CSV table of C-alpha atoms in Angstrom, one decimal:
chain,number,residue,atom,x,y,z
A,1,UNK,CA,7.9,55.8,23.3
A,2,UNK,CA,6.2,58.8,24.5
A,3,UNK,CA,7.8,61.6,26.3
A,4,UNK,CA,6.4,60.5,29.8
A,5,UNK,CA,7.7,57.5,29.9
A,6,UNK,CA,11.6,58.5,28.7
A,7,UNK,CA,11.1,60.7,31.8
A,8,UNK,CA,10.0,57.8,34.0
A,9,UNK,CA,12.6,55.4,32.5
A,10,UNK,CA,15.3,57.7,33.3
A,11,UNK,CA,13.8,58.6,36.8
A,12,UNK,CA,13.3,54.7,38.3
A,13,UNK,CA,16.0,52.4,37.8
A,14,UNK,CA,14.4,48.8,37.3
A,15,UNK,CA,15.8,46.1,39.4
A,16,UNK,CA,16.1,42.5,39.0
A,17,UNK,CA,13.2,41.5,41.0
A,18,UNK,CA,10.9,44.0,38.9
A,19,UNK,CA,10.6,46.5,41.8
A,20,UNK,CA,11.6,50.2,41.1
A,21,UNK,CA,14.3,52.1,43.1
A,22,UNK,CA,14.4,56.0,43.5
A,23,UNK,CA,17.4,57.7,44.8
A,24,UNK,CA,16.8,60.2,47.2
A,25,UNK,CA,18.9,62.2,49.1
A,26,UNK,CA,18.2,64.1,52.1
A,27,UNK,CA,19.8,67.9,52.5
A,28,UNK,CA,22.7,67.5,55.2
A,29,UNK,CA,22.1,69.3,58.6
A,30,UNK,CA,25.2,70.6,60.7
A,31,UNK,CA,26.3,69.0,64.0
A,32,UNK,CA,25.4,71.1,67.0
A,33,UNK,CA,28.5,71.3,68.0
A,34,UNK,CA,29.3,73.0,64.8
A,35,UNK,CA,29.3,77.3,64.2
A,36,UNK,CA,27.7,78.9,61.7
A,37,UNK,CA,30.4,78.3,58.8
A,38,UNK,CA,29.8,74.4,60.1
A,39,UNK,CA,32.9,73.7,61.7
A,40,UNK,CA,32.4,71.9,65.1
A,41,UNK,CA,33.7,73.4,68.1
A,42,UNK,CA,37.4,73.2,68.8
A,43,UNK,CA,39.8,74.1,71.8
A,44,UNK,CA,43.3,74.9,71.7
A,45,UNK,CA,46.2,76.5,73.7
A,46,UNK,CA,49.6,77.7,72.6
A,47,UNK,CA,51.2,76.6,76.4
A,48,UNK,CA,50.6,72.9,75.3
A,49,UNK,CA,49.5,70.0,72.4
A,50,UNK,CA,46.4,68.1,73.4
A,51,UNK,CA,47.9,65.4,75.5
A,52,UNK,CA,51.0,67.3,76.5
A,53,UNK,CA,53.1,68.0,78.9
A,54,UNK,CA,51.7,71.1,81.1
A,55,UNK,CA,54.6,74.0,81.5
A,56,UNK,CA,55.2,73.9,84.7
A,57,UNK,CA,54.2,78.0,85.5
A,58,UNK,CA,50.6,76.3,85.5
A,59,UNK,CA,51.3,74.4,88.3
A,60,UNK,CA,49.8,74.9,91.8
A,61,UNK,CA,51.4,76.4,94.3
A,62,UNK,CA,51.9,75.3,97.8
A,63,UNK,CA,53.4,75.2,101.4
A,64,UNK,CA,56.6,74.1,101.5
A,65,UNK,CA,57.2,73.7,97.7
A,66,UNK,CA,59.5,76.8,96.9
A,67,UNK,CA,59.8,75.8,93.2
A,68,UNK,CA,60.2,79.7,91.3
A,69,UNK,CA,59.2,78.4,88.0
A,70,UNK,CA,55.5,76.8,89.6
A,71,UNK,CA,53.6,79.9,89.4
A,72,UNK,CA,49.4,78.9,89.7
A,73,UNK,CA,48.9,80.6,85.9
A,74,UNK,CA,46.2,79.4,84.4
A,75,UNK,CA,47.2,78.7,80.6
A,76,UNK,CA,45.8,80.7,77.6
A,77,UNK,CA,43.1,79.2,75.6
A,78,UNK,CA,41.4,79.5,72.4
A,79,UNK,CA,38.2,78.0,70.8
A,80,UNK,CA,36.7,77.8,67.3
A,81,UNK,CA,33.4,77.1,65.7
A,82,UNK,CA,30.8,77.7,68.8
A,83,UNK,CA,27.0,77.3,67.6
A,84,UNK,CA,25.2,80.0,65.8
A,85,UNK,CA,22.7,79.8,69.1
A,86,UNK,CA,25.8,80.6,71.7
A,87,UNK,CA,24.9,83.1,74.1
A,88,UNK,CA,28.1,82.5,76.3
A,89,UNK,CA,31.2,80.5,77.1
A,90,UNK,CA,32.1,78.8,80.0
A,91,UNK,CA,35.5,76.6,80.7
A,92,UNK,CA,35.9,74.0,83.0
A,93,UNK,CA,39.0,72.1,84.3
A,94,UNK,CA,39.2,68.6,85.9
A,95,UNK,CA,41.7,66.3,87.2
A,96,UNK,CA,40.5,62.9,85.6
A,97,UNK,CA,42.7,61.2,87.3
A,98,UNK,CA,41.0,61.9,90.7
A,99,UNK,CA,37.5,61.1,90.8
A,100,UNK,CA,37.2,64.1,88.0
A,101,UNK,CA,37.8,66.8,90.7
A,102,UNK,CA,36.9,70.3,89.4
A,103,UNK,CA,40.2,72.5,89.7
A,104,UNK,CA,38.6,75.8,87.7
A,105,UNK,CA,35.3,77.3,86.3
A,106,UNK,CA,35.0,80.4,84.5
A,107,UNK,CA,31.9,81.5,83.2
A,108,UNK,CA,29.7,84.0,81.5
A,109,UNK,CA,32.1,84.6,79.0
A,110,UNK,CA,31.0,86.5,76.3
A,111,UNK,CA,29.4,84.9,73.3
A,112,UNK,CA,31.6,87.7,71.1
A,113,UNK,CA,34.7,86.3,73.0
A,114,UNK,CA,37.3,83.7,72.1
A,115,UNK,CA,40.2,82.8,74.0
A,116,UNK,CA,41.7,83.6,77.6
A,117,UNK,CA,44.7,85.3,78.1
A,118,UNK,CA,47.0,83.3,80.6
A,119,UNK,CA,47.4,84.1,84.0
A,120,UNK,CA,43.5,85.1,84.6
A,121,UNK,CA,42.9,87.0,87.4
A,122,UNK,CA,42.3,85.2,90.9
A,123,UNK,CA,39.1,87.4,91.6
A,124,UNK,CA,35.1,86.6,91.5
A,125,UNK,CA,34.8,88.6,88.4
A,126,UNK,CA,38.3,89.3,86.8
A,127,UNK,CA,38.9,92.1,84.7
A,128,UNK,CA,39.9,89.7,81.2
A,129,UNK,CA,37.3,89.2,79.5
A,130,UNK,CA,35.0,91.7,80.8
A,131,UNK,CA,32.2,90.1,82.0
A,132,UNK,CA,33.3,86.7,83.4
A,133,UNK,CA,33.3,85.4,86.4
A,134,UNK,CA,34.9,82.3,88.8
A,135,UNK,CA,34.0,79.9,91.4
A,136,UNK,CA,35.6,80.3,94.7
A,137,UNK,CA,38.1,76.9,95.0
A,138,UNK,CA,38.1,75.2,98.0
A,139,UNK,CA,40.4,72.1,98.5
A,140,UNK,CA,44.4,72.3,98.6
A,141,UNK,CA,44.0,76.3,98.4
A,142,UNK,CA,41.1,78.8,98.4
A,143,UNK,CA,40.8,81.0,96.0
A,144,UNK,CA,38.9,82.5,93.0
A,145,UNK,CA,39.6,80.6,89.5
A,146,UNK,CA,42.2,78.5,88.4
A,147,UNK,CA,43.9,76.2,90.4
A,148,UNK,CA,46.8,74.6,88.8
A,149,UNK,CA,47.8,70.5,88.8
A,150,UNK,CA,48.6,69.8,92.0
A,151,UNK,CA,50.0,66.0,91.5
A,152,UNK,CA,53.8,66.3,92.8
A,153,UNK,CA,54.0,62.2,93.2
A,154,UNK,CA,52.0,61.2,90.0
A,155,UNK,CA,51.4,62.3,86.6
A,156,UNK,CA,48.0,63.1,86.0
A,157,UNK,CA,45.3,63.4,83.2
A,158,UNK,CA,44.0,67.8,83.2
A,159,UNK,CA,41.1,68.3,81.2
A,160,UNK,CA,39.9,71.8,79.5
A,161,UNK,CA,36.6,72.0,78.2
A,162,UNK,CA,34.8,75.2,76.4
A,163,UNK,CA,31.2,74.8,76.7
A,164,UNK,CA,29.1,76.9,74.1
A,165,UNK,CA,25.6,77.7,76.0
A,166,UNK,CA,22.1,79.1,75.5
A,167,UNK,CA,22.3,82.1,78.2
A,168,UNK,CA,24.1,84.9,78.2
A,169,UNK,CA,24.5,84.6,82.3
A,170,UNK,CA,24.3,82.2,85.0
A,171,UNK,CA,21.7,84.0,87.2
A,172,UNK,CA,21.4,81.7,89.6
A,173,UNK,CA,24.7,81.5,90.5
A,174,UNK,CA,27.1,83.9,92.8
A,175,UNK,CA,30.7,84.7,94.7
A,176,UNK,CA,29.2,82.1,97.2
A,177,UNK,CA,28.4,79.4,94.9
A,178,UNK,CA,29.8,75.8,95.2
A,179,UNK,CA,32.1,74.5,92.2
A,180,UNK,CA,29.7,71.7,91.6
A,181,UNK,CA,26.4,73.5,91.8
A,182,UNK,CA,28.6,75.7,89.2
A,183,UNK,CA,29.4,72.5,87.2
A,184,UNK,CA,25.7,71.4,87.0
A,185,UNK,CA,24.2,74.7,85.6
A,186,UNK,CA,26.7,75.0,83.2
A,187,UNK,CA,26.5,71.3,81.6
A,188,UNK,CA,22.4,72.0,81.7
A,189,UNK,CA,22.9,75.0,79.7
A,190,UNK,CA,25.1,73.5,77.5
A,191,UNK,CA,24.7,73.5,73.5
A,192,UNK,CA,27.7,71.5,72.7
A,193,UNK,CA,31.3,71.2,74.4
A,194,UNK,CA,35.0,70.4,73.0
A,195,UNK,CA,38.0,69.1,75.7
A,196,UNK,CA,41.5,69.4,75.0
A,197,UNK,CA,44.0,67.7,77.6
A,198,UNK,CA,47.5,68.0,78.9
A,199,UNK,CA,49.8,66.1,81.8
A,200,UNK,CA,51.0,67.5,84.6
């Protein structure tokens, strides 16, 4: 037997119906939700576990609800493992148990940021992180940023989700920008997303 055909033999495996089988494998490519050590994008918070109670210091605020401890902080939050192509951060907050209504944006966070601190400043561009900015709320109160579950006869589903995206900042929108049109831009922009979710 000649050197070219040990080679072959041990290259082809020879199957029963006389055909010949290579194995090839192709090199693995990374999710793009996943950063550049290939872990996908993850969001956490130290106020709650994913589908956990919400403290109640996040909660709303309102007329005629005197409750000290509800307090309209937004919670902290952390993410892990944005995509190598991130050029910012944005979070958004929704109520899933009515019709998905948008409760907070925040946006142009820094690609070089990480987390938010809790209690974020109610202003159009808040001082933590530097850079940022909010959507003007309008519906049970009006205000800049975060506006806290707001469900005193039901228990509701609140949704948090970091979007990674491929612009550092939002140019087309401003302080006078609807939360929707805010909403829009940001899912168009968006390389790749991760939720987590609490009850309140």
């Amino acid at each position: 037997m000649t050197i070219k055909r040990v080679v072959l033999s041990a290259l082809l495996v020879v199957c029963a119906g006389g055909s010949a089988v290579a194995a090839v494998t192709s090199p693995s490519s990374a999710s793009p939700d996943a950063g550049p050590d290939g872990a996908a994008l993850a969001i956490t918070s130290t106020a709650f576990t994913n589908g956990g109670r919400i403290p109640i210091v996040h909660e709303c605020t309102s007329s005629g609800d005197n409750d000290p401890r509800k307090k309209n902080e937004s919670p902290p939050l952390a993410w892990t493992g944005g995509p190598a192509e991130t050029q910012s951060y944005a979070i958004i907050m929704r109520d899933v148990d009515n019709r998905n209504l948008l409760h907070w944006i925040i946006y142009d966070i820094p690609a070089t940021v990480a987390e938010l601190p809790q209690n974020v400043e109610h202003v159009y561009k808040p001082a933590v992180p530097a850079g940022s900015r909010q959507i003007y709320y309008r519906g049970s109160a009006s205000l800049f940023g975060y506006q806290g579950p707001c469900s005193p006869s039901s228990v509701n589903t609140y949704t948090f989700t970091v979007y990674a995206l491929n612009r550092a900042t939002l140019t087309e929108l401003n302080e006078n920008s609807t939360i929707q049109t805010a909403a829009n831009s940001i899912t168009q922009a968006s390389l790749g997303s991760a939720v987590i979710s609490g009850e309140s």
